[in-house]
Amino acid sequence: MLCTRLTNARFLTMDPDRPVAHDLGIWRGRIVGLDEEVTSLPAREVVDLQGATVLPGFVDSHVHLAWAGLKANTPSIAPCQRVEDVLAVVARAASRAAPGAWVDIAGYDQRALGRHLTAAELDRVGQNRKIFLMHDSGHACVVNSAVLDLLPAEVPHQDGFLAESAMTAVRQLRLPYSQEELADAIERAGRTCLAEGITACAEAGIGGGLLGHSPVELGAYQLLRDQGRLPLRVQLMAAGDTLRPRAAHRDDGIPRALDLGLRTGFGDDWLSLGALKIYTDGGMMARTAALTEPYEGMAHTGQFQDDPERIADLIVDGHLAGWQLAVHAIGDRAADLALDALERAQERRPRPAARHRVEHAGLIRPDQLSRFARLGVSAVVQPNFLRHFGDDYADVMGERRAPWMYRGRGFLDHGVTLVGSSDRPVTDGSPLRAIQFMVERASTSGRTIGPDEGITVDEALHAYTTAGAYACHWDDTAGSLAPGKRADLVVLGDDPRRVETSRIGAIDVVATYVDGRTEKGTP
């Protein structure tokens, strides 16, 4: 007997052998058959979906759940466009904190103000607290003098503005969050994902790096798993700086490793270790993405997170230790570094099935596309970056380079696996709105950015289902609706392939199923 039979729906299976179905049977969290294979079988529950469209659950291959959940409960200055309004928010938050305490403020983006805030301005409203304004990109912050006074003299800053590794120095001054705090934040963000039809995601860097919230961060996810509170399937990327030199047997060829040799693949269907996350550069919002040519109207080309050779050595060592690698590279100069190091790693120890990834691939020159393909590297892009920030990004890249940003068609035409993701909470996490952008390439203002990079609706859906599962080594169990795969699916109020492109992002998510059960999200 089936546990559940879903009927009277249009199932878009993403399986080329059987692209459409009308009935789907579930037994113990797995799909057991479609249409005539299950229509006549008895079931404990029969759900009439009343003509809805059903897809495999969306896979968001690059998120920050803990950061998203913490940010949701942090005072924000995001609506503010005047310095005095920002300072008023900071003053109110400081007044509620104990003397000497840290005061976190979210939503900082200098573009809304026309310049960066300064430590002196924060000092005027800081009330003897340590003020920390987190840049929305996650790559920078602004702090007051109470924080600057605690930093070593060699840490560089510009009137309280600190970027990349300098920001990391600030974060290291603070006690880690507790596992309970992190667990609550992760659950909160996970339920928002469910409401958007996401059934599985990859947490992009725990335990270290720019956004490490605790050296024992994995424990927060295990706590949720143990308590039955993990809302969706999560794959964890360990931050690259969690690797340490290990005295393994020389035949193993492992120069650096996580404790006990843990690496990609450890875990189960709900919680597992995925790729090793390695940063090369910064981000476009903070103007720290590493470019080969200067930003338009500026005299700089961004920056690397560390000495380029040390970054390359870490990439090679991670590969030698058996990890899948997820290399953060937004600018084209950073992509050169990533591709050079990945090529060197594969020459040292060929691992053609490693499925290495470049995260973001924000600005990729035409000559770099064939290198992605030749190395078998997936491009994990964030379409909603251009949907929300595309006008600004296009301005700072200039007319010639703007069409190279967050490519779609260019990757697919070169045979590169194109993977959709959000980088939540940097921007909107909705897969449907991202899919709409991938097709029409229009920002929220209506500006078209790189129209030749537009792809079809089917290709965009593939990026958020089948390709997402492939990038996370889940393709045996997720990404399509086929017998034997997980019963993870999203029920939509309309068919993305049949509505006007401009309406895709507004399609209702009617229900989200994980393990064959409907799960409640937080809209």
Short mmCIF file of C-alpha atoms in Angstrom, two decimals:
data_model
loop_
_atom_site.label_atom_id
_atom_site.label_comp_id
_atom_site.label_asym_id
_atom_site.label_seq_id
_atom_site.Cartn_x
_atom_site.Cartn_y
_atom_site.Cartn_z
CA MET A 1 0.00 0.00 0.00
CA LEU A 2 1.22 3.48 -0.87
CA CYS A 3 1.64 6.02 1.89
CA THR A 4 0.40 8.80 -0.40
CA ARG A 5 -0.79 9.16 -3.97
CA LEU A 6 -0.81 12.64 -5.47
CA THR A 7 -3.25 12.93 -8.32
CA ASN A 8 -4.87 15.36 -10.75
CA ALA A 9 -1.72 17.42 -11.26
CA ARG A 10 0.74 18.25 -13.99
CA PHE A 11 4.04 16.77 -12.82
CA LEU A 12 7.02 18.32 -14.63
CA THR A 13 9.44 15.56 -13.72
CA MET A 14 12.70 17.02 -15.15
CA ASP A 15 13.33 13.42 -16.25
CA PRO A 16 13.87 13.34 -20.05
CA ASP A 17 12.68 9.74 -20.21
CA ARG A 18 9.27 10.72 -18.82
CA PRO A 19 8.91 14.51 -18.79
CA VAL A 20 5.25 14.80 -17.73
CA ALA A 21 2.98 12.73 -15.47
CA HIS A 22 -0.41 13.12 -13.76
CA ASP A 23 -0.19 10.74 -10.76
CA LEU A 24 2.70 10.11 -8.38
CA GLY A 25 2.99 7.46 -5.67
CA ILE A 26 4.97 7.79 -2.45
CA TRP A 27 6.08 5.12 -0.01
CA ARG A 28 8.24 5.86 3.03
CA GLY A 29 9.51 9.16 1.67
CA ARG A 30 10.41 7.86 -1.78
CA ILE A 31 8.75 8.04 -5.16
CA VAL A 32 7.70 4.54 -6.20
CA GLY A 33 6.04 5.22 -9.52
CA LEU A 34 4.14 7.51 -11.85
CA ASP A 35 0.79 7.29 -13.66
CA GLU A 36 -0.21 3.70 -14.54
CA GLU A 37 2.43 2.32 -12.18
CA VAL A 38 0.53 3.71 -9.17
CA THR A 39 -2.96 4.79 -10.26
CA SER A 40 -4.62 1.52 -9.29
CA LEU A 41 -2.64 0.95 -6.08
CA PRO A 42 -4.34 1.48 -2.71
CA ALA A 43 -3.01 4.40 -0.65
CA ARG A 44 -3.45 5.54 2.92
CA GLU A 45 -3.94 9.06 1.61
CA VAL A 46 -4.98 10.34 -1.81
CA VAL A 47 -4.39 14.04 -2.40
CA ASP A 48 -6.23 15.74 -5.25
CA LEU A 49 -4.01 18.63 -6.33
CA GLN A 50 -6.76 20.12 -8.48
CA GLY A 51 -4.73 20.68 -11.60
CA ALA A 52 -1.67 22.24 -9.93
CA THR A 53 1.80 22.07 -11.42
CA VAL A 54 4.36 20.00 -9.49
CA LEU A 55 8.15 20.13 -9.83
CA PRO A 56 11.03 18.51 -7.98
CA GLY A 57 11.75 20.56 -4.88
CA PHE A 58 14.05 23.45 -5.68
CA VAL A 59 17.69 23.09 -4.66
CA ASP A 60 19.41 26.29 -3.52
CA SER A 61 23.06 25.42 -3.90
CA HIS A 62 24.52 28.41 -2.04
CA VAL A 63 22.88 29.89 1.06
CA HIS A 64 23.81 31.16 4.51
CA LEU A 65 21.05 29.91 6.78
CA ALA A 66 22.58 30.92 10.11
CA TRP A 67 23.38 34.43 8.87
CA ALA A 68 19.89 34.75 7.33
CA GLY A 69 18.18 33.69 10.54
CA LEU A 70 20.32 35.94 12.72
CA LYS A 71 19.85 38.89 10.36
CA ALA A 72 16.07 38.50 10.52
CA ASN A 73 16.20 39.27 14.27
CA THR A 74 18.72 42.13 14.04
CA PRO A 75 17.85 45.85 13.85
CA SER A 76 18.21 46.95 10.24
CA ILE A 77 18.98 50.22 8.52
CA ALA A 78 18.02 48.85 5.08
CA PRO A 79 15.21 51.38 4.43
CA CYS A 80 17.41 54.35 5.35
CA GLN A 81 18.85 56.60 2.65
CA ARG A 82 20.10 59.45 4.84
CA VAL A 83 23.00 59.33 7.29
CA GLU A 84 20.96 60.96 10.05
CA ASP A 85 18.28 58.25 9.74
CA VAL A 86 20.91 55.52 10.00
CA LEU A 87 22.40 57.12 13.09
CA ALA A 88 18.95 57.33 14.70
CA VAL A 89 18.50 53.56 14.27
CA VAL A 90 21.96 52.94 15.74
CA ALA A 91 21.20 55.24 18.69
CA ARG A 92 17.96 53.38 19.49
CA ALA A 93 19.68 50.00 19.31
CA ALA A 94 22.57 51.22 21.49
CA SER A 95 20.18 52.56 24.12
CA ARG A 96 18.72 49.07 24.54
CA ALA A 97 22.12 47.42 25.11
CA ALA A 98 24.22 47.26 28.26
CA PRO A 99 27.26 49.57 28.50
CA GLY A 100 30.23 48.03 26.74
CA ALA A 101 28.08 45.48 24.86
CA TRP A 102 28.23 44.74 21.16
CA VAL A 103 25.43 46.25 19.10
CA ASP A 104 24.76 44.56 15.76
CA ILE A 105 23.07 46.46 12.94
CA ALA A 106 22.06 44.79 9.66
CA GLY A 107 21.24 46.20 6.24
CA TYR A 108 24.29 48.42 5.71
CA ASP A 109 24.94 49.36 2.07
CA GLN A 110 26.94 52.48 1.30
CA ARG A 111 25.31 52.84 -2.11
CA ALA A 112 22.05 53.98 -0.52
CA LEU A 113 23.94 56.76 1.32
CA GLY A 114 26.36 57.76 -1.42
CA ARG A 115 29.37 57.11 0.83
CA HIS A 116 30.54 55.03 3.76
CA LEU A 117 29.72 55.96 7.32
CA THR A 118 32.66 56.78 9.58
CA ALA A 119 33.72 55.64 13.03
CA ALA A 120 33.41 59.23 14.25
CA GLU A 121 29.76 59.38 13.19
CA LEU A 122 29.03 56.11 14.99
CA ASP A 123 30.88 57.40 18.06
CA ARG A 124 28.35 60.23 18.38
CA VAL A 125 25.49 57.74 18.91
CA GLY A 126 27.38 54.70 20.24
CA GLN A 127 26.78 55.44 23.95
CA ASN A 128 29.91 53.51 25.03
CA ARG A 129 28.83 50.40 23.13
CA LYS A 130 30.74 48.47 20.46
CA ILE A 131 28.90 49.23 17.22
CA PHE A 132 29.11 46.74 14.33
CA LEU A 133 27.30 47.50 11.05
CA MET A 134 27.42 44.45 8.77
CA HIS A 135 27.56 45.20 5.05
CA ASP A 136 24.78 43.43 3.14
CA SER A 137 27.37 41.71 0.95
CA GLY A 138 28.92 39.98 3.96
CA HIS A 139 32.32 41.25 2.84
CA ALA A 140 32.71 44.41 4.92
CA CYS A 141 31.58 46.29 8.00
CA VAL A 142 31.72 49.68 9.67
CA VAL A 143 32.57 49.98 13.37
CA ASN A 144 33.08 52.74 15.92
CA SER A 145 36.19 53.68 17.85
CA ALA A 146 35.31 51.37 20.74
CA VAL A 147 35.91 48.47 18.32
CA LEU A 148 38.90 50.00 16.51
CA ASP A 149 40.68 50.44 19.85
CA LEU A 150 40.60 46.65 20.34
CA LEU A 151 42.17 45.80 16.98
CA PRO A 152 45.87 45.26 16.37
CA ALA A 153 47.48 48.35 14.86
CA GLU A 154 48.30 46.54 11.61
CA VAL A 155 44.65 45.85 10.72
CA PRO A 156 43.80 48.28 7.89
CA HIS A 157 40.64 50.36 7.90
CA GLN A 158 39.27 53.54 6.34
CA ASP A 159 37.67 55.65 9.04
CA GLY A 160 36.03 52.58 10.56
CA PHE A 161 35.27 50.76 7.29
CA LEU A 162 36.90 47.30 7.17
CA ALA A 163 36.72 44.88 4.25
CA GLU A 164 37.41 41.17 3.78
CA SER A 165 40.19 39.84 6.06
CA ALA A 166 40.18 43.09 8.05
CA MET A 167 36.51 42.47 8.87
CA THR A 168 37.44 38.95 9.95
CA ALA A 169 39.77 40.50 12.53
CA VAL A 170 36.77 42.32 14.02
CA ARG A 171 34.67 39.18 14.12
CA GLN A 172 37.46 37.38 15.97
CA LEU A 173 37.13 39.84 18.85
CA ARG A 174 33.72 38.42 19.68
CA LEU A 175 32.52 35.33 21.46
CA PRO A 176 30.91 32.74 19.17
CA TYR A 177 27.16 32.34 19.11
CA SER A 178 25.83 29.41 21.12
CA GLN A 179 24.60 26.33 19.31
CA GLU A 180 21.07 27.00 20.59
CA GLU A 181 21.09 30.52 19.12
CA LEU A 182 22.40 29.21 15.82
CA ALA A 183 19.90 26.36 15.75
CA ASP A 184 17.00 28.77 16.21
CA ALA A 185 18.34 31.01 13.44
CA ILE A 186 18.86 28.11 11.04
CA GLU A 187 15.35 26.79 11.64
CA ARG A 188 13.89 30.27 11.07
CA ALA A 189 15.70 30.68 7.75
CA GLY A 190 14.97 27.09 6.72
CA ARG A 191 11.24 27.63 7.06
CA THR A 192 11.45 30.68 4.82
CA CYS A 193 13.16 28.45 2.24
CA LEU A 194 10.31 25.94 2.48
CA ALA A 195 7.77 28.67 1.81
CA GLU A 196 9.58 29.38 -1.46
CA GLY A 197 9.56 25.73 -2.57
CA ILE A 198 13.14 24.91 -1.57
CA THR A 199 13.57 21.39 -0.18
CA ALA A 200 17.37 21.20 -0.01
CA CYS A 201 20.22 23.68 0.20
CA ALA A 202 23.97 23.98 0.59
CA GLU A 203 25.20 26.10 3.51
CA ALA A 204 28.17 27.97 2.04
CA GLY A 205 30.83 27.90 4.72
CA ILE A 206 30.70 26.96 8.40
CA GLY A 207 33.26 27.07 11.18
CA GLY A 208 35.47 29.83 9.80
CA GLY A 209 35.98 32.25 6.94
CA LEU A 210 34.15 35.55 6.74
CA LEU A 211 30.88 34.22 8.13
CA GLY A 212 31.86 31.51 10.61
CA HIS A 213 29.55 31.96 13.59
CA SER A 214 31.22 29.34 15.81
CA PRO A 215 34.16 26.93 15.60
CA VAL A 216 31.66 24.19 16.51
CA GLU A 217 28.95 25.41 14.13
CA LEU A 218 28.19 21.96 12.73
CA GLY A 219 26.88 21.06 16.17
CA ALA A 220 23.98 23.50 15.74
CA TYR A 221 22.81 21.60 12.67
CA GLN A 222 23.19 18.29 14.47
CA LEU A 223 21.17 19.70 17.34
CA LEU A 224 18.32 20.53 14.96
CA ARG A 225 18.61 17.09 13.36
CA ASP A 226 18.50 15.35 16.75
CA GLN A 227 15.46 17.38 17.83
CA GLY A 228 13.58 16.79 14.57
CA ARG A 229 13.61 20.54 13.82
CA LEU A 230 15.73 20.60 10.67
CA PRO A 231 13.14 21.90 8.17
CA LEU A 232 14.85 20.85 4.96
CA ARG A 233 17.85 18.90 3.76
CA VAL A 234 21.13 20.71 4.29
CA GLN A 235 24.59 20.10 2.93
CA LEU A 236 27.34 21.89 4.83
CA MET A 237 30.42 23.43 3.25
CA ALA A 238 33.34 23.58 5.65
CA ALA A 239 35.27 26.86 5.46
CA GLY A 240 38.69 26.41 3.87
CA ASP A 241 40.52 27.74 6.92
CA THR A 242 39.19 24.83 9.02
CA LEU A 243 41.74 22.58 7.29
CA ARG A 244 44.90 22.01 9.32
CA PRO A 245 48.21 20.26 8.61
CA ARG A 246 47.81 16.59 9.54
CA ALA A 247 50.48 13.91 9.93
CA ALA A 248 48.68 11.37 7.73
CA HIS A 249 50.45 8.46 6.09
CA ARG A 250 52.53 9.72 3.19
CA ASP A 251 50.75 7.31 0.82
CA ASP A 252 47.51 9.18 1.52
CA GLY A 253 48.98 12.33 0.00
CA ILE A 254 46.95 14.56 2.33
CA PRO A 255 48.87 17.68 3.42
CA ARG A 256 45.92 19.33 5.20
CA ALA A 257 42.64 17.92 6.45
CA LEU A 258 39.67 18.36 8.74
CA ASP A 259 39.91 16.43 12.02
CA LEU A 260 39.62 12.66 11.53
CA GLY A 261 39.90 13.12 7.76
CA LEU A 262 36.23 14.08 7.36
CA ARG A 263 35.47 15.27 3.84
CA THR A 264 32.79 15.63 1.18
CA GLY A 265 30.08 12.95 1.39
CA PHE A 266 30.01 12.24 5.12
CA GLY A 267 26.49 12.25 6.53
CA ASP A 268 23.02 11.18 5.46
CA ASP A 269 20.10 12.35 3.31
CA TRP A 270 19.22 15.11 5.76
CA LEU A 271 22.58 16.47 6.90
CA SER A 272 25.91 15.94 5.21
CA LEU A 273 29.28 17.47 4.45
CA GLY A 274 29.53 18.94 0.99
CA ALA A 275 32.24 21.01 -0.62
CA LEU A 276 35.16 22.84 0.96
CA LYS A 277 34.45 26.57 0.65
CA ILE A 278 37.46 28.67 -0.34
CA TYR A 279 37.39 32.43 -0.83
CA THR A 280 39.53 34.13 -3.45
CA ASP A 281 38.11 37.67 -3.64
CA GLY A 282 35.39 39.92 -2.26
CA GLY A 283 32.15 41.18 -3.80
CA MET A 284 30.81 43.72 -6.26
CA MET A 285 28.59 45.49 -3.71
CA ALA A 286 31.61 46.38 -1.58
CA ARG A 287 33.76 46.94 -4.72
CA THR A 288 36.20 44.25 -3.57
CA ALA A 289 35.65 41.63 -6.32
CA ALA A 290 39.03 41.13 -8.02
CA LEU A 291 38.95 42.36 -11.63
CA THR A 292 41.54 42.41 -14.38
CA GLU A 293 40.55 46.00 -15.24
CA PRO A 294 39.46 48.78 -12.85
CA TYR A 295 35.89 49.44 -11.86
CA GLU A 296 34.34 52.15 -14.05
CA GLY A 297 35.21 55.57 -12.67
CA MET A 298 37.48 54.11 -9.97
CA ALA A 299 41.20 53.61 -9.70
CA HIS A 300 41.24 50.11 -8.26
CA THR A 301 40.57 46.51 -9.31
CA GLY A 302 39.32 44.96 -6.06
CA GLN A 303 41.33 42.59 -3.92
CA PHE A 304 42.13 39.00 -3.06
CA GLN A 305 41.35 37.64 0.39
CA ASP A 306 44.96 36.56 0.93
CA ASP A 307 48.22 36.13 -0.92
CA PRO A 308 47.23 34.51 -4.25
CA GLU A 309 49.77 31.71 -3.90
CA ARG A 310 48.48 30.80 -0.45
CA ILE A 311 44.93 30.68 -1.81
CA ALA A 312 46.05 28.47 -4.70
CA ASP A 313 47.92 26.15 -2.32
CA LEU A 314 44.78 25.75 -0.20
CA ILE A 315 42.75 24.86 -3.30
CA VAL A 316 45.31 22.23 -4.29
CA ASP A 317 45.55 20.82 -0.76
CA GLY A 318 41.77 20.58 -0.48
CA HIS A 319 41.65 18.66 -3.74
CA LEU A 320 44.43 16.31 -2.58
CA ALA A 321 42.52 15.66 0.66
CA GLY A 322 39.55 14.37 -1.35
CA TRP A 323 37.20 17.34 -1.08
CA GLN A 324 34.85 18.71 -3.65
CA LEU A 325 35.81 22.38 -3.86
CA ALA A 326 33.49 25.38 -3.94
CA VAL A 327 35.73 28.31 -4.82
CA HIS A 328 34.27 31.77 -4.29
CA ALA A 329 35.31 33.88 -7.30
CA ILE A 330 33.25 36.90 -8.32
CA GLY A 331 35.65 38.95 -10.44
CA ASP A 332 37.35 37.69 -13.59
CA ARG A 333 40.81 38.03 -12.02
CA ALA A 334 39.62 35.84 -9.14
CA ALA A 335 38.21 33.35 -11.66
CA ASP A 336 41.66 33.15 -13.30
CA LEU A 337 43.17 32.30 -9.92
CA ALA A 338 40.50 29.69 -9.21
CA LEU A 339 40.76 28.00 -12.61
CA ASP A 340 44.58 28.01 -12.56
CA ALA A 341 44.61 26.36 -9.12
CA LEU A 342 41.93 23.80 -10.03
CA GLU A 343 43.87 22.88 -13.16
CA ARG A 344 47.05 22.49 -11.12
CA ALA A 345 45.20 20.32 -8.60
CA GLN A 346 43.82 18.00 -11.28
CA GLU A 347 47.28 17.65 -12.80
CA ARG A 348 48.69 16.63 -9.41
CA ARG A 349 45.96 14.06 -8.75
CA PRO A 350 43.32 13.58 -11.45
CA ARG A 351 39.81 13.37 -9.97
CA PRO A 352 37.45 13.86 -12.92
CA ALA A 353 34.38 13.06 -10.77
CA ALA A 354 35.16 15.72 -8.15
CA ARG A 355 32.52 18.15 -9.49
CA HIS A 356 34.42 21.22 -8.39
CA ARG A 357 32.41 24.46 -8.44
CA VAL A 358 33.05 28.16 -8.83
CA GLU A 359 30.67 30.07 -6.58
CA HIS A 360 29.18 33.24 -8.07
CA ALA A 361 31.21 33.46 -11.30
CA GLY A 362 30.05 37.06 -11.31
CA LEU A 363 32.18 38.42 -14.16
CA ILE A 364 33.47 35.82 -16.61
CA ARG A 365 35.31 36.88 -19.77
CA PRO A 366 34.54 35.07 -23.04
CA ASP A 367 37.95 33.36 -23.02
CA GLN A 368 37.27 31.84 -19.59
CA LEU A 369 34.14 29.93 -20.62
CA SER A 370 36.03 27.16 -22.41
CA ARG A 371 38.28 26.71 -19.37
CA PHE A 372 35.25 26.07 -17.16
CA ALA A 373 34.12 23.42 -19.63
CA ARG A 374 37.51 21.79 -20.07
CA LEU A 375 38.01 21.49 -16.30
CA GLY A 376 34.46 20.21 -15.70
CA VAL A 377 33.78 23.06 -13.26
CA SER A 378 30.17 24.03 -12.50
CA ALA A 379 29.14 27.69 -12.33
CA VAL A 380 26.96 28.36 -9.27
CA VAL A 381 25.34 31.73 -10.02
CA GLN A 382 22.90 34.03 -8.21
CA PRO A 383 20.48 35.49 -10.79
CA ASN A 384 18.69 37.64 -8.21
CA PHE A 385 21.90 39.64 -7.72
CA LEU A 386 21.35 41.21 -11.13
CA ARG A 387 17.60 41.39 -10.66
CA HIS A 388 18.10 43.61 -7.59
CA PHE A 389 21.57 45.12 -8.02
CA GLY A 390 22.04 44.85 -11.78
CA ASP A 391 21.70 48.56 -12.55
CA ASP A 392 24.53 49.38 -10.15
CA TYR A 393 26.68 46.41 -11.22
CA ALA A 394 26.28 47.27 -14.91
CA ASP A 395 27.35 50.86 -14.21
CA VAL A 396 30.53 49.85 -12.38
CA MET A 397 31.42 47.21 -14.98
CA GLY A 398 30.77 49.43 -18.00
CA GLU A 399 29.11 48.71 -21.32
CA ARG A 400 31.69 46.20 -22.59
CA ARG A 401 31.83 44.03 -19.47
CA ALA A 402 28.21 44.23 -18.26
CA PRO A 403 27.04 41.39 -20.57
CA TRP A 404 29.60 39.05 -18.95
CA MET A 405 27.94 39.20 -15.53
CA TYR A 406 26.23 36.14 -14.03
CA ARG A 407 26.04 34.45 -17.39
CA GLY A 408 23.48 31.91 -18.51
CA ARG A 409 23.62 31.17 -22.23
CA GLY A 410 27.39 31.50 -22.41
CA PHE A 411 27.89 28.74 -19.85
CA LEU A 412 25.30 26.40 -21.37
CA ASP A 413 26.57 26.85 -24.93
CA HIS A 414 30.04 25.83 -23.74
CA GLY A 415 28.73 22.73 -21.96
CA VAL A 416 29.21 24.14 -18.45
CA THR A 417 26.78 22.99 -15.75
CA LEU A 418 24.79 26.09 -14.78
CA VAL A 419 23.52 25.97 -11.19
CA GLY A 420 21.02 28.37 -9.63
CA SER A 421 21.36 29.69 -6.08
CA SER A 422 20.59 32.74 -3.95
CA ASP A 423 23.41 33.54 -1.49
CA ARG A 424 20.57 34.22 0.97
CA PRO A 425 20.42 36.64 2.85
CA VAL A 426 22.53 38.88 0.59
CA THR A 427 19.45 39.24 -1.58
CA ASP A 428 16.07 37.73 -2.45
CA GLY A 429 16.05 33.94 -2.09
CA SER A 430 13.07 33.10 -4.31
CA PRO A 431 13.91 30.52 -7.00
CA LEU A 432 10.89 31.53 -9.09
CA ARG A 433 11.95 35.18 -9.24
CA ALA A 434 15.49 34.06 -10.10
CA ILE A 435 14.17 31.80 -12.85
CA GLN A 436 12.23 34.73 -14.30
CA PHE A 437 15.42 36.81 -14.39
CA MET A 438 17.40 34.02 -16.06
CA VAL A 439 14.94 34.10 -18.94
CA GLU A 440 14.29 37.82 -19.38
CA ARG A 441 17.51 39.29 -17.88
CA ALA A 442 15.64 42.35 -16.60
CA SER A 443 16.37 44.14 -13.33
CA THR A 444 13.57 45.40 -11.10
CA SER A 445 13.85 48.79 -12.84
CA GLY A 446 13.24 47.13 -16.20
CA ARG A 447 16.81 47.54 -17.41
CA THR A 448 17.95 44.62 -19.58
CA ILE A 449 21.41 43.33 -18.65
CA GLY A 450 23.21 41.02 -21.06
CA PRO A 451 20.10 39.94 -22.99
CA ASP A 452 22.14 37.47 -25.05
CA GLU A 453 22.74 35.54 -21.82
CA GLY A 454 19.00 34.77 -21.45
CA ILE A 455 18.03 31.10 -21.38
CA THR A 456 14.77 29.17 -21.74
CA VAL A 457 12.36 28.48 -18.89
CA ASP A 458 13.17 24.77 -19.08
CA GLU A 459 16.89 25.51 -18.79
CA ALA A 460 16.30 27.81 -15.82
CA LEU A 461 14.15 25.18 -14.07
CA HIS A 462 16.92 22.67 -14.72
CA ALA A 463 19.42 24.98 -12.98
CA TYR A 464 17.32 24.95 -9.80
CA THR A 465 16.48 21.24 -9.80
CA THR A 466 18.59 18.73 -11.74
CA ALA A 467 21.75 20.86 -11.93
CA GLY A 468 21.47 21.84 -8.26
CA ALA A 469 21.26 18.18 -7.28
CA TYR A 470 24.26 17.39 -9.51
CA ALA A 471 26.37 20.16 -7.97
CA CYS A 472 25.68 18.75 -4.49
CA HIS A 473 26.23 15.09 -5.48
CA TRP A 474 22.53 14.44 -4.91
CA ASP A 475 21.63 13.49 -8.47
CA ASP A 476 20.98 9.84 -7.51
CA THR A 477 18.27 10.89 -5.06
CA ALA A 478 17.03 14.38 -6.02
CA GLY A 479 16.57 16.82 -8.86
CA SER A 480 13.87 14.93 -10.75
CA LEU A 481 10.65 13.07 -10.06
CA ALA A 482 11.50 9.45 -10.81
CA PRO A 483 11.04 6.10 -9.05
CA GLY A 484 13.54 5.63 -6.22
CA LYS A 485 14.19 9.32 -5.67
CA ARG A 486 13.20 11.33 -2.62
CA ALA A 487 9.61 12.53 -2.50
CA ASP A 488 10.73 16.16 -2.28
CA LEU A 489 8.57 18.38 -4.46
CA VAL A 490 6.97 21.77 -4.82
CA VAL A 491 3.35 22.37 -5.78
CA LEU A 492 2.84 25.56 -7.80
CA GLY A 493 -0.30 27.48 -8.61
CA ASP A 494 0.66 27.72 -12.29
CA ASP A 495 3.06 26.25 -14.84
CA PRO A 496 6.21 28.40 -15.29
CA ARG A 497 6.47 27.16 -18.87
CA ARG A 498 2.94 28.31 -19.80
CA VAL A 499 2.59 31.75 -18.19
CA GLU A 500 4.06 34.98 -19.47
CA THR A 501 7.71 35.25 -18.45
CA SER A 502 6.96 38.40 -16.46
CA ARG A 503 4.56 36.38 -14.26
CA ILE A 504 6.88 33.51 -13.31
CA GLY A 505 8.17 35.19 -10.16
CA ALA A 506 4.64 35.75 -8.87
CA ILE A 507 3.48 32.13 -9.16
CA ASP A 508 2.13 30.90 -5.82
CA VAL A 509 3.95 28.14 -3.95
CA VAL A 510 0.93 26.11 -2.85
CA ALA A 511 2.77 23.44 -0.88
CA THR A 512 6.23 22.01 -0.30
CA TYR A 513 6.76 18.29 0.32
CA VAL A 514 9.87 16.91 2.00
CA ASP A 515 10.15 13.15 2.43
CA GLY A 516 6.60 12.83 1.12
CA ARG A 517 5.12 15.07 3.80
CA THR A 518 3.86 18.63 3.48
CA GLU A 519 6.06 21.00 5.43
CA LYS A 520 5.07 24.39 6.79
CA GLY A 521 7.24 27.33 5.86
CA THR A 522 7.34 30.91 7.05
CA PRO A 523 6.21 33.25 4.26
#
